[in-house]
Tab-separated table of C-alpha atoms and ligand atoms in Angstrom:
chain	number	residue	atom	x	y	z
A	1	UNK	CA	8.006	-10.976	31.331
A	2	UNK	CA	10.389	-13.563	30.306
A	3	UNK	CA	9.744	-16.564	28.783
A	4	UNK	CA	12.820	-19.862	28.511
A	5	UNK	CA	13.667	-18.936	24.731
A	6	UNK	CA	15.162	-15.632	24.486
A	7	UNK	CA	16.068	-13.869	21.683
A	8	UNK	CA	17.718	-10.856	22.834
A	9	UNK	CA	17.982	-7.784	20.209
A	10	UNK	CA	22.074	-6.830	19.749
A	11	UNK	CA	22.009	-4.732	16.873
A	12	UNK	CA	19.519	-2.198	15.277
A	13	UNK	CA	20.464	-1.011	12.076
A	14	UNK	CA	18.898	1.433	9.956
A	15	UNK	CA	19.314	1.415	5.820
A	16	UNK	CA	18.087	4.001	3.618
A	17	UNK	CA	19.031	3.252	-0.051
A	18	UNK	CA	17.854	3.929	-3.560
A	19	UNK	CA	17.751	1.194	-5.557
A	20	UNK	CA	15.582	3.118	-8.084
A	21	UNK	CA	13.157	4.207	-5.398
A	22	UNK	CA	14.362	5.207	-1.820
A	23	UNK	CA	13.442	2.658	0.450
A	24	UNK	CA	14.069	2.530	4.458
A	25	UNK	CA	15.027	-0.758	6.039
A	26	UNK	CA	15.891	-1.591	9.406
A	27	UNK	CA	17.494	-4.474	10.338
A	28	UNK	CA	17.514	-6.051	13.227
A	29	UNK	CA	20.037	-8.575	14.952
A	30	UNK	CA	19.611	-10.965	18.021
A	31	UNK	CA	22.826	-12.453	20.015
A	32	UNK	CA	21.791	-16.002	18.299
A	33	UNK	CA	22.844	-14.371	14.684
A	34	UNK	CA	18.706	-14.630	13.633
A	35	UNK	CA	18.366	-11.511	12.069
A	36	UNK	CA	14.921	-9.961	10.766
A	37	UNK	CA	14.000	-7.176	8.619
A	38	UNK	CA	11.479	-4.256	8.020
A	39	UNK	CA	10.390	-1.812	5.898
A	40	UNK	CA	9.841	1.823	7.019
A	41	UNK	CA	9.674	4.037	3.780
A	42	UNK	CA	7.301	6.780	3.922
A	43	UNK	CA	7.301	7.851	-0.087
A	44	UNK	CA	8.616	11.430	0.286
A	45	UNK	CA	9.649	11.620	3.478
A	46	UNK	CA	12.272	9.073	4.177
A	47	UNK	CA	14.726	10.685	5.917
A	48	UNK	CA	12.661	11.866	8.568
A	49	UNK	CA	11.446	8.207	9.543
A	50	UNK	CA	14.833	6.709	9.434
A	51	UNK	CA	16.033	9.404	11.945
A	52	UNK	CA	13.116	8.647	13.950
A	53	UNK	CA	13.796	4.923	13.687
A	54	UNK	CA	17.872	5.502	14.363
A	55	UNK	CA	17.395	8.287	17.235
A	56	UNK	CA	14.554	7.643	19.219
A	57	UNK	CA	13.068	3.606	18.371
A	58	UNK	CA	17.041	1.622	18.499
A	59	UNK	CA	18.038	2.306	21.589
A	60	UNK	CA	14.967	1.375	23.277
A	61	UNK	CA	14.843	-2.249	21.680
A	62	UNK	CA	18.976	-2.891	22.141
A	63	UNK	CA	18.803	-5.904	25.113
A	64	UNK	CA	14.704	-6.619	24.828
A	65	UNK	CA	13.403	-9.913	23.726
A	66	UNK	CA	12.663	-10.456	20.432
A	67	UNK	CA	9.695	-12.564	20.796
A	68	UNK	CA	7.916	-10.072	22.817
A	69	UNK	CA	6.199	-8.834	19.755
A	70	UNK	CA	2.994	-7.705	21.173
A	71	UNK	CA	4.571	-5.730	24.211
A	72	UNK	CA	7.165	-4.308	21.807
A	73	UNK	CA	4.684	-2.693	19.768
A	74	UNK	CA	2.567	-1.559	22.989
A	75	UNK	CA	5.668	-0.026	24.482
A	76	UNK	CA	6.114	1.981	20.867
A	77	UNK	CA	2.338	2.555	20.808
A	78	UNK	CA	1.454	3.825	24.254
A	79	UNK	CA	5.017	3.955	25.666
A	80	UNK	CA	6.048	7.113	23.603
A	81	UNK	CA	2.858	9.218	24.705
A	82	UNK	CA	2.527	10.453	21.268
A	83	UNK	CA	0.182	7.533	19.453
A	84	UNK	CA	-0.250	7.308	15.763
A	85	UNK	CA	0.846	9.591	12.574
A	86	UNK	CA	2.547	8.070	9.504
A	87	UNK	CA	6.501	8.373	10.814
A	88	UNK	CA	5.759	6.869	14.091
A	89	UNK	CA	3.785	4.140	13.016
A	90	UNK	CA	6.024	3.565	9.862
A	91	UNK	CA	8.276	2.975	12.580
A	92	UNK	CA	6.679	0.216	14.496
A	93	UNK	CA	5.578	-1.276	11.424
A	94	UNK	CA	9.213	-1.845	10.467
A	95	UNK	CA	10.016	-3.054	14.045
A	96	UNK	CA	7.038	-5.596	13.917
A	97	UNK	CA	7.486	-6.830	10.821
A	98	UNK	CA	11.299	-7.871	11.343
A	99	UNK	CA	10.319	-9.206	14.761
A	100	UNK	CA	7.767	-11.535	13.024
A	101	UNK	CA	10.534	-12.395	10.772
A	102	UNK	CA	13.057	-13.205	13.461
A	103	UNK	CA	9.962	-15.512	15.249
A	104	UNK	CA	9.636	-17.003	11.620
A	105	UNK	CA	12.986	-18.033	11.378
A	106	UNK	CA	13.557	-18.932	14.811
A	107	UNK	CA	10.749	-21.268	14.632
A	108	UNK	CA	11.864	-22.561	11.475
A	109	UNK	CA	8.394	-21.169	9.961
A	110	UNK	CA	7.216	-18.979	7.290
A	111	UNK	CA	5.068	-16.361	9.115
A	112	UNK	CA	1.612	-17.206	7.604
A	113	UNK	CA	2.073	-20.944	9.648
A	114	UNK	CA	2.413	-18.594	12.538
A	115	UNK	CA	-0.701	-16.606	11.480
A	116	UNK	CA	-2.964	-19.670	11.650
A	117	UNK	CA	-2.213	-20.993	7.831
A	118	UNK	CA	-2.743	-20.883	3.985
A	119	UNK	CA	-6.789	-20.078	3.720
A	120	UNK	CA	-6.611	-20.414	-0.204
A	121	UNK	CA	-4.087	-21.367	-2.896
A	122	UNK	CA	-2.818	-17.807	-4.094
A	123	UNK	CA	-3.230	-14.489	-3.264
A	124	UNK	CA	-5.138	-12.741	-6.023
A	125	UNK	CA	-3.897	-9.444	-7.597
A	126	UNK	CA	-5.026	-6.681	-9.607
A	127	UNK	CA	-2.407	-4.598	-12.157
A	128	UNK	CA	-2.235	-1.412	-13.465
A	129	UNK	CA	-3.144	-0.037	-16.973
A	130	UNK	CA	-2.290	3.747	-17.552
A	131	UNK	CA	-2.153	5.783	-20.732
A	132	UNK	CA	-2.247	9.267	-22.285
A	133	UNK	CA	-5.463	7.770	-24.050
A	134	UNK	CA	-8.019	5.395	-23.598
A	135	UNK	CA	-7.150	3.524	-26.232
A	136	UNK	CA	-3.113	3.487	-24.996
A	137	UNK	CA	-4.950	2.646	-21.852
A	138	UNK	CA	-6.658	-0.447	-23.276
A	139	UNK	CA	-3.682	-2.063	-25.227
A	140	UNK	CA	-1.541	-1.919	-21.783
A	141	UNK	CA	-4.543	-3.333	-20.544
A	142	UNK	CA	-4.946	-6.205	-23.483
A	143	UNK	CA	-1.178	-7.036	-22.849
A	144	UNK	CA	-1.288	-7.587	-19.012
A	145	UNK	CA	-4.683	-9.796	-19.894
A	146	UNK	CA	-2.593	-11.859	-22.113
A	147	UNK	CA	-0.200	-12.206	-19.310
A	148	UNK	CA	-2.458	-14.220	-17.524
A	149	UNK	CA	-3.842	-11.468	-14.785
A	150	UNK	CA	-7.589	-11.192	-14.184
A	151	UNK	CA	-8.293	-8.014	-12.270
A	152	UNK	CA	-7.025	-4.658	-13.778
A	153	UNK	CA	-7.262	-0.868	-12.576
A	154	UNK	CA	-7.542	1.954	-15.801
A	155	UNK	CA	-6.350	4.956	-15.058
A	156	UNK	CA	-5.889	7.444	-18.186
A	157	UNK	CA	-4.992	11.050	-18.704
A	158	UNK	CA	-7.667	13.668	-18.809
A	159	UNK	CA	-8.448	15.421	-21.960
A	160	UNK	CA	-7.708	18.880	-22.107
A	161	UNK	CA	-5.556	18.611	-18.612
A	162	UNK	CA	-2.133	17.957	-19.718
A	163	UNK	CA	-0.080	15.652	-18.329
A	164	UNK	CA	-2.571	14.865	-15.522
A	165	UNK	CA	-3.201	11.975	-13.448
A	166	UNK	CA	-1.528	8.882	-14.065
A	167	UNK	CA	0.860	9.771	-16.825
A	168	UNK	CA	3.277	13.228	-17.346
A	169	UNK	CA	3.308	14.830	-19.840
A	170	UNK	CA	6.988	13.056	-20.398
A	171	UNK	CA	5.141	9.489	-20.137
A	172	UNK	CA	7.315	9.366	-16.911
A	173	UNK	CA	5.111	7.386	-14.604
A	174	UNK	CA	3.957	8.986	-11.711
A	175	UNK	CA	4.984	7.020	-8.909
A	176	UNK	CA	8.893	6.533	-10.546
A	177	UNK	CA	11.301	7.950	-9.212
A	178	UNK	CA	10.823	12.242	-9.885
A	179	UNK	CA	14.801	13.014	-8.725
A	180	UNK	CA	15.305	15.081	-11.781
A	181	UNK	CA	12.916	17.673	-10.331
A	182	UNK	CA	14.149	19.529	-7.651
A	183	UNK	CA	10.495	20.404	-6.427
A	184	UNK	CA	7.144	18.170	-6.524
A	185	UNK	CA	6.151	18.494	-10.189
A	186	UNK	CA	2.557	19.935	-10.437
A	187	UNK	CA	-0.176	18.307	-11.949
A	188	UNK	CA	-3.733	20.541	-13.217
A	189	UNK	CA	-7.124	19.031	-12.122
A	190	UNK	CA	-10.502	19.389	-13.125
A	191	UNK	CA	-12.930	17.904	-11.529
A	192	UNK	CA	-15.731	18.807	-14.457
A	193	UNK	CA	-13.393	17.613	-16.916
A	194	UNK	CA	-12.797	14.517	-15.158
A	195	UNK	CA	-16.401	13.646	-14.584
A	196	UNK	CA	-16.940	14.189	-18.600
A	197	UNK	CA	-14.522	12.174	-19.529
A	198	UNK	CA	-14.095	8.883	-17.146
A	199	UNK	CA	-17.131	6.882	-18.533
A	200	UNK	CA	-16.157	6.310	-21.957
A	201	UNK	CA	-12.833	4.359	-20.198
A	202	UNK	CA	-14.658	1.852	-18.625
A	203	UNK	CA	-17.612	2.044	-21.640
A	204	UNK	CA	-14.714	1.004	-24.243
A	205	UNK	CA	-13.307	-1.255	-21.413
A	206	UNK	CA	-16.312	-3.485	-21.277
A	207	UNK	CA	-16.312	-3.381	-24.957
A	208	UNK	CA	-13.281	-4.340	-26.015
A	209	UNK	CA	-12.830	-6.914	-22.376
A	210	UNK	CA	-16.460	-8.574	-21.876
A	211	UNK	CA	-17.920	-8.839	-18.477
A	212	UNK	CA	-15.615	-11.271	-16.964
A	213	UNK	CA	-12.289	-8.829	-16.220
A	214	UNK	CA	-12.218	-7.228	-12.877
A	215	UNK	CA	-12.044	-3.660	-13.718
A	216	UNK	CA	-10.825	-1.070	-11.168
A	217	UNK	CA	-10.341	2.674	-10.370
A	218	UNK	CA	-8.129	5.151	-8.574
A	219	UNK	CA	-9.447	8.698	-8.248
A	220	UNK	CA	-6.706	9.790	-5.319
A	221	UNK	CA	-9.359	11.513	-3.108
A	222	UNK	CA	-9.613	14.238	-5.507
A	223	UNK	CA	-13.424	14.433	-5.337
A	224	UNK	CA	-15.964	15.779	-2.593
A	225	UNK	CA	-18.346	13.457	-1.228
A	226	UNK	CA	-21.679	14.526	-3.948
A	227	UNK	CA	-19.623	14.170	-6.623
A	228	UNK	CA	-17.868	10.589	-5.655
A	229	UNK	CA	-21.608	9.833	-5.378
A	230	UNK	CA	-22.287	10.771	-8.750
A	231	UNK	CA	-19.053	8.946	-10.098
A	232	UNK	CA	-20.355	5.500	-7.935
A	233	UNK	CA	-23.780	5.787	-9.860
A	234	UNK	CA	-22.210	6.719	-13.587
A	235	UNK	CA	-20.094	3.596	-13.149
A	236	UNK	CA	-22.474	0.902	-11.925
A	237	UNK	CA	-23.121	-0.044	-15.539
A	238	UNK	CA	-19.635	-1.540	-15.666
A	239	UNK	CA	-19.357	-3.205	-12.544
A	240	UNK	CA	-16.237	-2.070	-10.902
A	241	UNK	CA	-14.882	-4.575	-8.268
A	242	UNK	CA	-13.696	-1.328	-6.343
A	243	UNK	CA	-13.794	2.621	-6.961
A	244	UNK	CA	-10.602	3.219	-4.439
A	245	UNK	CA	-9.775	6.849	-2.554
A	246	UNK	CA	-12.864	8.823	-4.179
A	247	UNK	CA	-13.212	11.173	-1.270
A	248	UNK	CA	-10.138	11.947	1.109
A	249	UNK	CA	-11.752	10.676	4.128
A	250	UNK	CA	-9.731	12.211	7.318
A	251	UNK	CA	-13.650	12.863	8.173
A	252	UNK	CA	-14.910	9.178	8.116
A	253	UNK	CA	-18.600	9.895	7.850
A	254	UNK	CA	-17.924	10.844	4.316
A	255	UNK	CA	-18.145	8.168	2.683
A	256	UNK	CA	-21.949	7.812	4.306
A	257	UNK	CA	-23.031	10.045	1.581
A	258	UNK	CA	-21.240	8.223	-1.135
A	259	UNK	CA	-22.441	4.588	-0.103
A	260	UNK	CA	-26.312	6.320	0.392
A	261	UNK	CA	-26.430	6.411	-3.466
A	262	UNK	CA	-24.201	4.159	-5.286
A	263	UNK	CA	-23.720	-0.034	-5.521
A	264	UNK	CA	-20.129	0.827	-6.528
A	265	UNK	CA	-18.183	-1.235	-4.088
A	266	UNK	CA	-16.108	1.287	-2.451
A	267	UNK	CA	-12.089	0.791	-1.402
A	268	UNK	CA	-9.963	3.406	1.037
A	269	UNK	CA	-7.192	3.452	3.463
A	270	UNK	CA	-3.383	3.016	1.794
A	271	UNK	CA	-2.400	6.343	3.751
A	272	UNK	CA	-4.473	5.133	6.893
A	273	UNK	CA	-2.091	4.811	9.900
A	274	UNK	CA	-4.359	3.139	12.604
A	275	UNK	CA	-7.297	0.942	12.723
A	276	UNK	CA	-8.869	3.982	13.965
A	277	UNK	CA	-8.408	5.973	10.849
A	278	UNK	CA	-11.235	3.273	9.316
A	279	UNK	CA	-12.909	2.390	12.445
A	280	UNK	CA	-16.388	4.413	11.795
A	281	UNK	CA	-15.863	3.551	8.155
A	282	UNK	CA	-15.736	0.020	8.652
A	283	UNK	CA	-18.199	-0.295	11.396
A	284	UNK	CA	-20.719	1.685	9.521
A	285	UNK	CA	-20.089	-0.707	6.633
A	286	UNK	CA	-19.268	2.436	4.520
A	287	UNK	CA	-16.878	0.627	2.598
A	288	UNK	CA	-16.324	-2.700	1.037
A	289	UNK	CA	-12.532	-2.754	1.310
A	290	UNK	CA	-9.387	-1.965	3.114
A	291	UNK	CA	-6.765	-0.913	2.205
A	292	UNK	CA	-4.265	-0.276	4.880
A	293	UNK	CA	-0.179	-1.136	4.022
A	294	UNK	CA	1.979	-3.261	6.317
A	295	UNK	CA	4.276	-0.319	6.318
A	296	UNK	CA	2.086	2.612	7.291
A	297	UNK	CA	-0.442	1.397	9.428
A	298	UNK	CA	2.067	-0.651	12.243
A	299	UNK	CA	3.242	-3.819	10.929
A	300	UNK	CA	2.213	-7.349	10.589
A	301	UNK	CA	0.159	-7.022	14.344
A	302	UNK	CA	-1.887	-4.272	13.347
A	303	UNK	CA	-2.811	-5.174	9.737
A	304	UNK	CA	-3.809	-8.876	11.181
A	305	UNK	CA	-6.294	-6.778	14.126
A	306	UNK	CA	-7.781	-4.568	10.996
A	307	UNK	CA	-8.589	-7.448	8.963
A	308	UNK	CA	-9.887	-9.119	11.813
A	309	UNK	CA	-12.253	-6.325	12.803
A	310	UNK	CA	-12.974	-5.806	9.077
A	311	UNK	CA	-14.322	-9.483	8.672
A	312	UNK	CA	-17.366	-8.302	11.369
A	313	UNK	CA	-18.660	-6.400	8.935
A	314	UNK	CA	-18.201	-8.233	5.542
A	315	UNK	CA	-15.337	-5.534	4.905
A	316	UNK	CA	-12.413	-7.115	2.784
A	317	UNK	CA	-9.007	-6.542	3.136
A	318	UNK	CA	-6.588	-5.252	-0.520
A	319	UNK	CA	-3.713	-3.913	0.868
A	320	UNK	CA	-1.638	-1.384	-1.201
A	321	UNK	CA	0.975	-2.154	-3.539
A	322	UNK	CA	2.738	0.773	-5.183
A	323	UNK	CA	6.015	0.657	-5.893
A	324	UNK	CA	7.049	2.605	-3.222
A	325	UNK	CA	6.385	0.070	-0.389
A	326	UNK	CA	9.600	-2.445	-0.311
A	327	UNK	CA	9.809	-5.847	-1.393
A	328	UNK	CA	9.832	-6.304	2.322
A	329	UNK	CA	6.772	-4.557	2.714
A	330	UNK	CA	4.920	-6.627	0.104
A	331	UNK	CA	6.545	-10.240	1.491
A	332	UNK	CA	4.711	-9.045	4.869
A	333	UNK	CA	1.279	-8.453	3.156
A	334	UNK	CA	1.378	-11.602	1.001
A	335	UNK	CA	1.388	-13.430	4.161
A	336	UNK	CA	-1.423	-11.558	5.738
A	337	UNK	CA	-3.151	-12.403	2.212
A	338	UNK	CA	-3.060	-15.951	2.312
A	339	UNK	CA	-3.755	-16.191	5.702
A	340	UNK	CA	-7.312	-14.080	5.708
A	341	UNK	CA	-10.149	-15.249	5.689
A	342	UNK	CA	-11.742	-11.932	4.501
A	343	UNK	CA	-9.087	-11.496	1.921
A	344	UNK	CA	-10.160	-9.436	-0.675
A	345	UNK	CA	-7.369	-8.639	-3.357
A	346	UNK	CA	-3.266	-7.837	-3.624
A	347	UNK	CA	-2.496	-4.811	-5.793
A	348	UNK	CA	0.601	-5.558	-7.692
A	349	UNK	CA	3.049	-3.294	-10.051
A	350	UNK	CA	5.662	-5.965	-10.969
A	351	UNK	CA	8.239	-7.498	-9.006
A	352	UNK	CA	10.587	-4.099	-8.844
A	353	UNK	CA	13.790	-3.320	-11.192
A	354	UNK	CA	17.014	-4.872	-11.934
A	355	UNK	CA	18.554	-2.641	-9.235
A	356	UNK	CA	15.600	-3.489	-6.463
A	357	UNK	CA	15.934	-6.958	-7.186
A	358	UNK	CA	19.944	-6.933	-6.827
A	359	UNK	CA	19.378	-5.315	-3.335
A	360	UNK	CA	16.124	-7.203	-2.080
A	361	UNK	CA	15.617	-10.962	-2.802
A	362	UNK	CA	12.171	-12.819	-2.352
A	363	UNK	CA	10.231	-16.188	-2.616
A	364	UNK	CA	7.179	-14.660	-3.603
A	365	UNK	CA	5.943	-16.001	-7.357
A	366	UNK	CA	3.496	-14.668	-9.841
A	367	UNK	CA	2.092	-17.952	-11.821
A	368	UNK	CA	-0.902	-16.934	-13.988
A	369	UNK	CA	-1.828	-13.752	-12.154
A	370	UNK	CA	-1.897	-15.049	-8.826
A	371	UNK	CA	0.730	-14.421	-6.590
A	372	UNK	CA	2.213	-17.882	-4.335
A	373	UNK	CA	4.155	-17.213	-1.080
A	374	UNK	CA	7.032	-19.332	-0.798
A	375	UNK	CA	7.807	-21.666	2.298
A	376	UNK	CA	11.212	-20.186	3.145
A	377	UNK	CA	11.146	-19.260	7.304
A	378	UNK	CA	10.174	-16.094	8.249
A	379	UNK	CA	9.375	-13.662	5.277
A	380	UNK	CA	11.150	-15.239	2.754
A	381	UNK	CA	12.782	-11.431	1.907
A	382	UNK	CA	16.378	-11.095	2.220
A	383	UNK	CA	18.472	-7.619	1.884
A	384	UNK	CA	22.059	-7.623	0.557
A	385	UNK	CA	23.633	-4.562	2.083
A	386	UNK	CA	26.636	-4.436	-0.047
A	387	UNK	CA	24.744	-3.843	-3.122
A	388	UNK	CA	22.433	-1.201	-1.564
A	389	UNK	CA	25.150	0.545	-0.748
A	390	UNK	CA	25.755	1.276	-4.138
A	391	UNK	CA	22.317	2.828	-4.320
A	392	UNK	CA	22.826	5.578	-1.810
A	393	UNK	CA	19.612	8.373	-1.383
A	394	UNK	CA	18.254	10.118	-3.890
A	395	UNK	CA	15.536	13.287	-2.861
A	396	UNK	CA	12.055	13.006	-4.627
A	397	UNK	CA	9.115	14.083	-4.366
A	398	UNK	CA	5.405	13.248	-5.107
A	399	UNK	CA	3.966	14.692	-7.760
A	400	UNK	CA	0.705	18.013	-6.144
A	401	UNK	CA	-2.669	18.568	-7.812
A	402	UNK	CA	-3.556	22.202	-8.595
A	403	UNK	CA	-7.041	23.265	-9.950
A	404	UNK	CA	-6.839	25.433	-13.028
A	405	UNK	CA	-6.688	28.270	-11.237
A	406	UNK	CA	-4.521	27.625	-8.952
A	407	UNK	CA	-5.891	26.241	-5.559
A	408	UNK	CA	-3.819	23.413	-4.061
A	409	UNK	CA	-5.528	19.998	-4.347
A	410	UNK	CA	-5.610	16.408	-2.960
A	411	UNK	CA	-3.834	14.134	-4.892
B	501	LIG	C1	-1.694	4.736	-5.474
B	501	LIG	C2	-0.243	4.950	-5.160
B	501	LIG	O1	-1.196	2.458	-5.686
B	501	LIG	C3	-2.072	3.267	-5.455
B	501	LIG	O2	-3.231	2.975	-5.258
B	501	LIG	O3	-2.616	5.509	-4.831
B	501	LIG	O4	0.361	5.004	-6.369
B	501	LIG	C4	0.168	6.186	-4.399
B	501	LIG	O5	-0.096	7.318	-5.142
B	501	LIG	C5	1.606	6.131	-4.041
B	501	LIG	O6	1.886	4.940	-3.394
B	501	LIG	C6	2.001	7.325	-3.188
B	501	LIG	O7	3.120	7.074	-2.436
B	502	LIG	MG1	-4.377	4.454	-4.445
């Protein structure tokens, strides 16, 4: 393989940083100065892909061809012998995407020209509201509406579990930052005090909001398949436009028994790694969405395949957008978004702090909750190394679910 216009790979750099979250770049630079960059953060777990990245994934790219995205990510895939799991293919995702960046730039293009073009004007987006109480819930939820945004997910504490889901008990959200723990914190679930509970959110949602907002849902897999069933059918008087994660699905067929009883379009797949982990689930037309990151499940390549091989099946694609993916992460989706066709809808939690945004820059905009990729080359991201330096690692951990008695749960 060769090809007349060579970009050959001189440097591979890897960053980890906390700019008020710990994020992993890599960076990496051809002999022609092009640079391109990608973002590897496993939430969590960051050290262990940025070793994997530094000791194992560098060395083999140091001389290759930059353009050679597709046998790049084969030779990661299949070449290692060991195929999928969240550090590997956190890995190649962060290789792809800065390859697709360096092509970008090198052909003087941003990457959704290379994808086959804009499909639509914006990329639709859905916020978060979260609150100790419904009511707290709803008047985040009234302010992001007068912002402009159209589509917003409720989450709110459960009564009589303290500090549960969504909000601690310290109103520290609970995907910031938890460095001043030295262990996970641990949260109590209920699932009977859950299911009593959940309705009158999205009751007093439709009361105070009308029909017209998008209303959504996170229940972070912590339900079995009967029950999720149960929750699908409860909430089909308020018209969700997804119920996301309501059964941890590492056993696909699942979410059969959920979509046998409920019209509650159904939304999975932000810890998928592989278009395998949603094969059945999309083939089976199980679910209505998919949600598989840029960063966890391989890259630009891969999330472009999923979507492709969702659209069969009238599956959408709403790739994750906590806070914990990089600015880099999120440039790389927004250009899968506009591109599309079966684009479904962006999740978005602000454009990241004053310390994120002195360390990453982007040309993404938010006008009037929808979210417009700029026409810089490449991904439009940029990373200024000197000021993430300042940031330097900071060890945190997700928050785990315990029942009341105990038992260790999903979360
Ligand atoms: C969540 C995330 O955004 C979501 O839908 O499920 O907040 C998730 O908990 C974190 O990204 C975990 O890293
Ligand atoms: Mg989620």
């Amino acid at each position: 393989m060769s090809g007349n216009r060579k970009l050959i790979i001189e440097d591979v750099k890897v960053i980890v940083s906390c700019p008020g979250r710990n994020f992993v770049t890599l960076k990496i630079t051809t002999e022609s100065g092009i640079y391109g960059l990608g973002d590897a953060t496993v939430n969590g777990r960051e050290q262990a892909v940025a070793t994997y990245l530094r000791e194992h994934v560098a060395p083999c790219l140091i001389g290759r061809n930059a353009h050679e995205i597709e046998d790049i990510w084969q030779y990661l895939y299949k070449g290692v012998y060991w195929r999928k799991g969240p550090i590997n293919m956190a890995s190649i995702a962060a290789v792809d995407v800065a390859l697709w960046d360096i092509k970008g730039k090198a052909a003087d293009l941003p990457v959704y020209e290379l994808l086959g073009g804009k499909s639509r004007r914006g990329v639709g987006v859905y916020v978060h509201a979260t609150g100790n109480t419904v009511e707290d819930t709803l008047d985040r939820a009234g302010e992001l509406v007068g912002q402009g945004y159209q589509a917003i997910r409720l989450q709110s504490s459960v009564p009589g579990l303290d500090g549960s889901y969504g909000v601690l008990g310290d109103k520290k959200d609970y995907f910031e930052l938890q460095n001043d723990r030295p262990l996970p914190p641990e949260h109590p679930w209920s699932t009977k005090k859950y299911m009593n509970s959940i309705e009158e959110l999205f009751v007093e949602a439709r009361k105070r909001f009308g029909n017209e907002l998008h209303l959504l849902h996170d229940v972070h897999s912590r339900l079995t398949p009967i029950e999720a069933a149960r929750l699908g059918k409860m909430l089909e008087p308020y018209d969700l436009l997804f119920l996301e994660d309501a059964v941890a699905a590492e056993n696909q067929e699942s979410y059969r028994i959920v979509r046998d009883h409920t019209t509650t379009p159904l939304a999975i797949g932000e810890i998928y790694n592989t278009i395998w982990d949603c094969k059945d689930m999309i083939q089976n037309q199980w679910i209505d969405y998919i949600r598989t990151a840029s960063t966890h499940a391989g890259g630009i390549t891969a999330l472009r395949r999923i979507a492709d091989f969702a659209a069969l099946y009238h599956v959408r694609i709403a790739p994750h957008g906590a806070p914990d993916l990089s600015p880099i992460c999120y440039a790389a989706q927004s250009h899968i978004d506009i591109w599309a066709p079966n684009f479904g809808i962006q999740e978005f939690v602000g454009f990241g702090t004053e310390k994120s945004n002195e360390v990453f820059s982007h040309d993404l905009k938010m006008v009037d909750g929808m979210l417009h990729v700029g026409d810089r080359p490449g991904l439009g991201v940029d990373f200024d190394e000197e000021a993430a330096a300042k940031y330097p690692y900071n060890r945190s951990y997700l928050p785990v679910s315990r029942l009341e008695d105990g038992t260790l749960w999903s979360w």
